[in-house]
Amino acid sequence: MKRVAQFFKVSFENFAEAVKGDFPEFSEADIAEIYEGIKLPMRATRGSAGYDFYAPFTFTLGPGKTIKLPTGIRARIDEDWVLKLYPRSGLGFKYRLQMNNTVGIIDSDYFNSDNEGHIFIKMTNDTNEDRTVEVTRGTGFAQGIFIEYGITVDDKADGVRNGGLGSTTR
């Protein structure tokens, strides 16, 4: 097995700013407790392809509702590799919990962005069975898989990333 990446937490300041932006109900003390409890993604078994991303706090999603979760996680990834994010299979199967961008793509140069490469995961409960999903803190809700990729023989990309979602097309 090739070892091509490593997970880290973002700084407390980065995480706190992200949480305050979308979850004003959390106090500074709540955010500090949540931050301390963040678990780095891990594989559940030797045969698992995906690294489980764990909910930093408990959340409930009713039918048609969306949440943007600051994971508190960043990933240093070797060049020529990408981290692809998907919902955990069971949550997708039982609740139609889906990623809003279908598949999250974390490029190797995202790690050094101004936002520290903070990985956010935006999901929607797209149930057609009127089911509400509750994900408790510390439970796996998404999974990431590292994939090697190639480029064309005439590739001349020389841009430098500095930012998050959509930053290379601004």
PDB file of C-alpha atoms in Angstrom:
ATOM      1  CA  MET A   1       0.000   0.000   0.000  1.00  0.00           C
ATOM      2  CA  LYS A   2       1.278   3.456  -0.883  1.00  0.00           C
ATOM      3  CA  ARG A   3       1.232   5.997   1.936  1.00  0.00           C
ATOM      4  CA  VAL A   4       0.336   9.261   0.228  1.00  0.00           C
ATOM      5  CA  ALA A   5      -1.288  11.551   2.785  1.00  0.00           C
ATOM      6  CA  GLN A   6      -1.710  12.553   6.397  1.00  0.00           C
ATOM      7  CA  PHE A   7      -4.641  14.133   8.253  1.00  0.00           C
ATOM      8  CA  PHE A   8      -4.291  17.016  10.711  1.00  0.00           C
ATOM      9  CA  LYS A   9      -6.609  19.324  12.613  1.00  0.00           C
ATOM     10  CA  VAL A  10      -6.896  22.920  11.442  1.00  0.00           C
ATOM     11  CA  SER A  11      -6.027  25.552  14.056  1.00  0.00           C
ATOM     12  CA  PHE A  12      -8.542  26.287  16.778  1.00  0.00           C
ATOM     13  CA  GLU A  13      -8.917  29.839  15.434  1.00  0.00           C
ATOM     14  CA  ASN A  14      -9.802  28.592  11.964  1.00  0.00           C
ATOM     15  CA  PHE A  15     -12.286  26.054  13.310  1.00  0.00           C
ATOM     16  CA  ALA A  16     -13.906  28.548  15.699  1.00  0.00           C
ATOM     17  CA  GLU A  17     -14.387  31.106  12.919  1.00  0.00           C
ATOM     18  CA  ALA A  18     -16.012  28.479  10.682  1.00  0.00           C
ATOM     19  CA  VAL A  19     -18.366  27.253  13.417  1.00  0.00           C
ATOM     20  CA  LYS A  20     -19.387  30.761  14.517  1.00  0.00           C
ATOM     21  CA  GLY A  21     -20.272  31.602  10.916  1.00  0.00           C
ATOM     22  CA  ASP A  22     -22.879  28.861  10.504  1.00  0.00           C
ATOM     23  CA  PHE A  23     -23.690  27.755  14.064  1.00  0.00           C
ATOM     24  CA  PRO A  24     -24.101  30.869  16.229  1.00  0.00           C
ATOM     25  CA  GLU A  25     -25.862  28.792  18.908  1.00  0.00           C
ATOM     26  CA  PHE A  26     -22.483  27.399  20.018  1.00  0.00           C
ATOM     27  CA  SER A  27     -20.632  29.361  22.709  1.00  0.00           C
ATOM     28  CA  GLU A  28     -16.847  29.764  22.740  1.00  0.00           C
ATOM     29  CA  ALA A  29     -16.699  27.066  25.438  1.00  0.00           C
ATOM     30  CA  ASP A  30     -18.847  24.736  23.280  1.00  0.00           C
ATOM     31  CA  ILE A  31     -16.554  25.300  20.314  1.00  0.00           C
ATOM     32  CA  ALA A  32     -13.448  24.594  22.402  1.00  0.00           C
ATOM     33  CA  GLU A  33     -14.986  21.318  23.632  1.00  0.00           C
ATOM     34  CA  ILE A  34     -16.005  20.332  20.097  1.00  0.00           C
ATOM     35  CA  TYR A  35     -12.511  21.128  18.795  1.00  0.00           C
ATOM     36  CA  GLU A  36     -10.825  19.015  21.469  1.00  0.00           C
ATOM     37  CA  GLY A  37     -13.070  16.080  20.547  1.00  0.00           C
ATOM     38  CA  ILE A  38     -12.373  16.130  16.809  1.00  0.00           C
ATOM     39  CA  LYS A  39     -11.220  12.706  15.636  1.00  0.00           C
ATOM     40  CA  LEU A  40      -8.904  12.436  12.659  1.00  0.00           C
ATOM     41  CA  PRO A  41     -10.323  10.300   9.823  1.00  0.00           C
ATOM     42  CA  MET A  42      -9.492   6.592  10.050  1.00  0.00           C
ATOM     43  CA  ARG A  43     -10.206   3.374   8.191  1.00  0.00           C
ATOM     44  CA  ALA A  44     -12.415   0.959  10.102  1.00  0.00           C
ATOM     45  CA  THR A  45     -10.775  -2.218   8.781  1.00  0.00           C
ATOM     46  CA  ARG A  46      -7.657  -3.244   6.860  1.00  0.00           C
ATOM     47  CA  GLY A  47      -9.800  -3.792   3.782  1.00  0.00           C
ATOM     48  CA  SER A  48     -11.555  -0.409   3.942  1.00  0.00           C
ATOM     49  CA  ALA A  49     -10.818   1.938   1.052  1.00  0.00           C
ATOM     50  CA  GLY A  50     -12.458   4.908   2.776  1.00  0.00           C
ATOM     51  CA  TYR A  51     -11.295   6.977   5.713  1.00  0.00           C
ATOM     52  CA  ASP A  52     -14.292   7.766   7.905  1.00  0.00           C
ATOM     53  CA  PHE A  53     -14.919  11.445   8.668  1.00  0.00           C
ATOM     54  CA  TYR A  54     -16.589  11.803  12.057  1.00  0.00           C
ATOM     55  CA  ALA A  55     -19.292  14.308  12.987  1.00  0.00           C
ATOM     56  CA  PRO A  56     -17.699  17.049  15.108  1.00  0.00           C
ATOM     57  CA  PHE A  57     -21.057  17.556  16.843  1.00  0.00           C
ATOM     58  CA  THR A  58     -24.513  15.984  16.780  1.00  0.00           C
ATOM     59  CA  PHE A  59     -26.784  17.181  13.996  1.00  0.00           C
ATOM     60  CA  THR A  60     -30.276  16.381  12.756  1.00  0.00           C
ATOM     61  CA  LEU A  61     -31.410  16.740   9.162  1.00  0.00           C
ATOM     62  CA  GLY A  62     -35.065  16.621   8.284  1.00  0.00           C
ATOM     63  CA  PRO A  63     -36.267  15.815   4.772  1.00  0.00           C
ATOM     64  CA  GLY A  64     -34.896  18.287   2.244  1.00  0.00           C
ATOM     65  CA  LYS A  65     -32.639  20.008   4.803  1.00  0.00           C
ATOM     66  CA  THR A  66     -28.965  20.826   4.225  1.00  0.00           C
ATOM     67  CA  ILE A  67     -25.993  21.301   6.526  1.00  0.00           C
ATOM     68  CA  LYS A  68     -22.470  22.596   5.861  1.00  0.00           C
ATOM     69  CA  LEU A  69     -20.152  20.971   8.386  1.00  0.00           C
ATOM     70  CA  PRO A  70     -16.736  22.337   9.252  1.00  0.00           C
ATOM     71  CA  THR A  71     -14.853  19.102   9.910  1.00  0.00           C
ATOM     72  CA  GLY A  72     -11.831  20.710  11.564  1.00  0.00           C
ATOM     73  CA  ILE A  73      -9.714  18.463   9.319  1.00  0.00           C
ATOM     74  CA  ARG A  74      -7.094  19.184   6.687  1.00  0.00           C
ATOM     75  CA  ALA A  75      -5.094  16.685   4.597  1.00  0.00           C
ATOM     76  CA  ARG A  76      -1.531  16.848   3.343  1.00  0.00           C
ATOM     77  CA  ILE A  77      -1.655  14.881   0.083  1.00  0.00           C
ATOM     78  CA  ASP A  78       1.216  13.911  -2.222  1.00  0.00           C
ATOM     79  CA  GLU A  79       1.211  15.404  -5.721  1.00  0.00           C
ATOM     80  CA  ASP A  80      -0.644  13.311  -8.324  1.00  0.00           C
ATOM     81  CA  TRP A  81      -3.163  12.202  -5.694  1.00  0.00           C
ATOM     82  CA  VAL A  82      -6.603  13.500  -4.757  1.00  0.00           C
ATOM     83  CA  LEU A  83      -8.944  12.876  -1.829  1.00  0.00           C
ATOM     84  CA  LYS A  84     -12.514  12.137  -2.968  1.00  0.00           C
ATOM     85  CA  LEU A  85     -15.310  12.518  -0.416  1.00  0.00           C
ATOM     86  CA  TYR A  86     -18.580  10.596  -0.347  1.00  0.00           C
ATOM     87  CA  PRO A  87     -21.366  10.040   2.194  1.00  0.00           C
ATOM     88  CA  ARG A  88     -21.028   6.900   4.303  1.00  0.00           C
ATOM     89  CA  SER A  89     -22.733   4.117   2.382  1.00  0.00           C
ATOM     90  CA  GLY A  90     -25.257   3.269   5.101  1.00  0.00           C
ATOM     91  CA  LEU A  91     -26.467   6.855   5.470  1.00  0.00           C
ATOM     92  CA  GLY A  92     -26.850   7.204   1.724  1.00  0.00           C
ATOM     93  CA  PHE A  93     -28.702   3.910   1.487  1.00  0.00           C
ATOM     94  CA  LYS A  94     -31.033   4.444   4.455  1.00  0.00           C
ATOM     95  CA  TYR A  95     -31.679   8.190   4.204  1.00  0.00           C
ATOM     96  CA  ARG A  96     -30.465   9.320   0.755  1.00  0.00           C
ATOM     97  CA  LEU A  97     -27.977  11.537   2.580  1.00  0.00           C
ATOM     98  CA  GLN A  98     -26.076  13.104  -0.307  1.00  0.00           C
ATOM     99  CA  MET A  99     -23.168  15.444  -0.818  1.00  0.00           C
ATOM    100  CA  ASN A 100     -24.315  18.680  -2.414  1.00  0.00           C
ATOM    101  CA  ASN A 101     -21.461  18.583  -4.933  1.00  0.00           C
ATOM    102  CA  THR A 102     -22.020  14.839  -5.524  1.00  0.00           C
ATOM    103  CA  VAL A 103     -18.344  14.038  -4.876  1.00  0.00           C
ATOM    104  CA  GLY A 104     -16.042  16.283  -2.880  1.00  0.00           C
ATOM    105  CA  ILE A 105     -12.617  16.780  -4.447  1.00  0.00           C
ATOM    106  CA  ILE A 106      -9.693  17.778  -2.220  1.00  0.00           C
ATOM    107  CA  ASP A 107      -6.626  18.594  -4.314  1.00  0.00           C
ATOM    108  CA  SER A 108      -3.078  18.191  -3.037  1.00  0.00           C
ATOM    109  CA  ASP A 109      -2.408  21.946  -3.165  1.00  0.00           C
ATOM    110  CA  TYR A 110      -5.421  22.780  -0.981  1.00  0.00           C
ATOM    111  CA  PHE A 111      -3.412  22.054   2.200  1.00  0.00           C
ATOM    112  CA  ASN A 112      -1.532  25.380   2.080  1.00  0.00           C
ATOM    113  CA  SER A 113      -4.504  27.649   1.329  1.00  0.00           C
ATOM    114  CA  ASP A 114      -5.331  30.686   3.468  1.00  0.00           C
ATOM    115  CA  ASN A 115      -8.061  28.657   5.169  1.00  0.00           C
ATOM    116  CA  GLU A 116      -5.442  26.007   6.104  1.00  0.00           C
ATOM    117  CA  GLY A 117      -7.087  23.534   3.729  1.00  0.00           C
ATOM    118  CA  HIS A 118     -10.056  23.169   6.100  1.00  0.00           C
ATOM    119  CA  ILE A 119     -12.353  20.493   4.675  1.00  0.00           C
ATOM    120  CA  PHE A 120     -16.052  21.355   4.764  1.00  0.00           C
ATOM    121  CA  ILE A 121     -18.709  18.809   3.882  1.00  0.00           C
ATOM    122  CA  LYS A 122     -22.123  20.011   2.726  1.00  0.00           C
ATOM    123  CA  MET A 123     -24.850  17.369   2.778  1.00  0.00           C
ATOM    124  CA  THR A 124     -28.585  17.179   2.138  1.00  0.00           C
ATOM    125  CA  ASN A 125     -31.153  14.699   3.393  1.00  0.00           C
ATOM    126  CA  ASP A 126     -32.753  13.943   0.029  1.00  0.00           C
ATOM    127  CA  THR A 127     -35.172  11.347   1.386  1.00  0.00           C
ATOM    128  CA  ASN A 128     -38.297  10.487  -0.537  1.00  0.00           C
ATOM    129  CA  GLU A 129     -39.587   8.530   2.470  1.00  0.00           C
ATOM    130  CA  ASP A 130     -40.025  11.509   4.833  1.00  0.00           C
ATOM    131  CA  ARG A 131     -37.198  10.271   7.094  1.00  0.00           C
ATOM    132  CA  THR A 132     -35.147  12.412   9.449  1.00  0.00           C
ATOM    133  CA  VAL A 133     -31.515  11.486  10.024  1.00  0.00           C
ATOM    134  CA  GLU A 134     -29.644  12.154  13.262  1.00  0.00           C
ATOM    135  CA  VAL A 135     -25.884  11.819  13.316  1.00  0.00           C
ATOM    136  CA  THR A 136     -24.349  11.844  16.774  1.00  0.00           C
ATOM    137  CA  ARG A 137     -21.024  13.431  17.580  1.00  0.00           C
ATOM    138  CA  GLY A 138     -18.125  11.122  16.773  1.00  0.00           C
ATOM    139  CA  THR A 139     -20.132   9.014  14.306  1.00  0.00           C
ATOM    140  CA  GLY A 140     -18.815   8.485  10.791  1.00  0.00           C
ATOM    141  CA  PHE A 141     -20.959  10.409   8.308  1.00  0.00           C
ATOM    142  CA  ALA A 142     -18.688  10.720   5.270  1.00  0.00           C
ATOM    143  CA  GLN A 143     -15.728   8.847   3.846  1.00  0.00           C
ATOM    144  CA  GLY A 144     -12.681   9.885   1.895  1.00  0.00           C
ATOM    145  CA  ILE A 145     -10.744   7.802  -0.604  1.00  0.00           C
ATOM    146  CA  PHE A 146      -7.302   8.702  -1.955  1.00  0.00           C
ATOM    147  CA  ILE A 147      -7.012   8.216  -5.719  1.00  0.00           C
ATOM    148  CA  GLU A 148      -3.989   8.595  -7.965  1.00  0.00           C
ATOM    149  CA  TYR A 149      -4.601  10.555 -11.177  1.00  0.00           C
ATOM    150  CA  GLY A 150      -2.767  11.397 -14.401  1.00  0.00           C
ATOM    151  CA  ILE A 151      -2.490  14.486 -16.581  1.00  0.00           C
ATOM    152  CA  THR A 152      -2.310  15.037 -20.334  1.00  0.00           C
ATOM    153  CA  VAL A 153       1.055  15.030 -22.118  1.00  0.00           C
ATOM    154  CA  ASP A 154       0.592  18.680 -23.128  1.00  0.00           C
ATOM    155  CA  ASP A 155      -0.491  19.929 -19.663  1.00  0.00           C
ATOM    156  CA  LYS A 156       0.886  23.359 -18.770  1.00  0.00           C
ATOM    157  CA  ALA A 157      -0.976  24.153 -15.537  1.00  0.00           C
ATOM    158  CA  ASP A 158       1.122  26.512 -13.437  1.00  0.00           C
ATOM    159  CA  GLY A 159      -1.477  28.318 -11.323  1.00  0.00           C
ATOM    160  CA  VAL A 160      -1.225  28.506  -7.562  1.00  0.00           C
ATOM    161  CA  ARG A 161      -4.227  27.841  -5.331  1.00  0.00           C
ATOM    162  CA  ASN A 162      -5.104  30.190  -2.508  1.00  0.00           C
ATOM    163  CA  GLY A 163      -8.550  29.511  -1.209  1.00  0.00           C
ATOM    164  CA  GLY A 164     -11.304  26.999  -0.982  1.00  0.00           C
ATOM    165  CA  LEU A 165     -14.254  26.025  -3.130  1.00  0.00           C
ATOM    166  CA  GLY A 166     -13.982  27.438  -6.647  1.00  0.00           C
ATOM    167  CA  SER A 167     -10.780  29.347  -5.883  1.00  0.00           C
ATOM    168  CA  THR A 168      -9.013  28.260  -9.071  1.00  0.00           C
ATOM    169  CA  THR A 169     -11.676  29.862 -11.312  1.00  0.00           C
ATOM    170  CA  ARG A 170     -11.971  33.284  -9.658  1.00  0.00           C
TER     171      ARG A 170
END
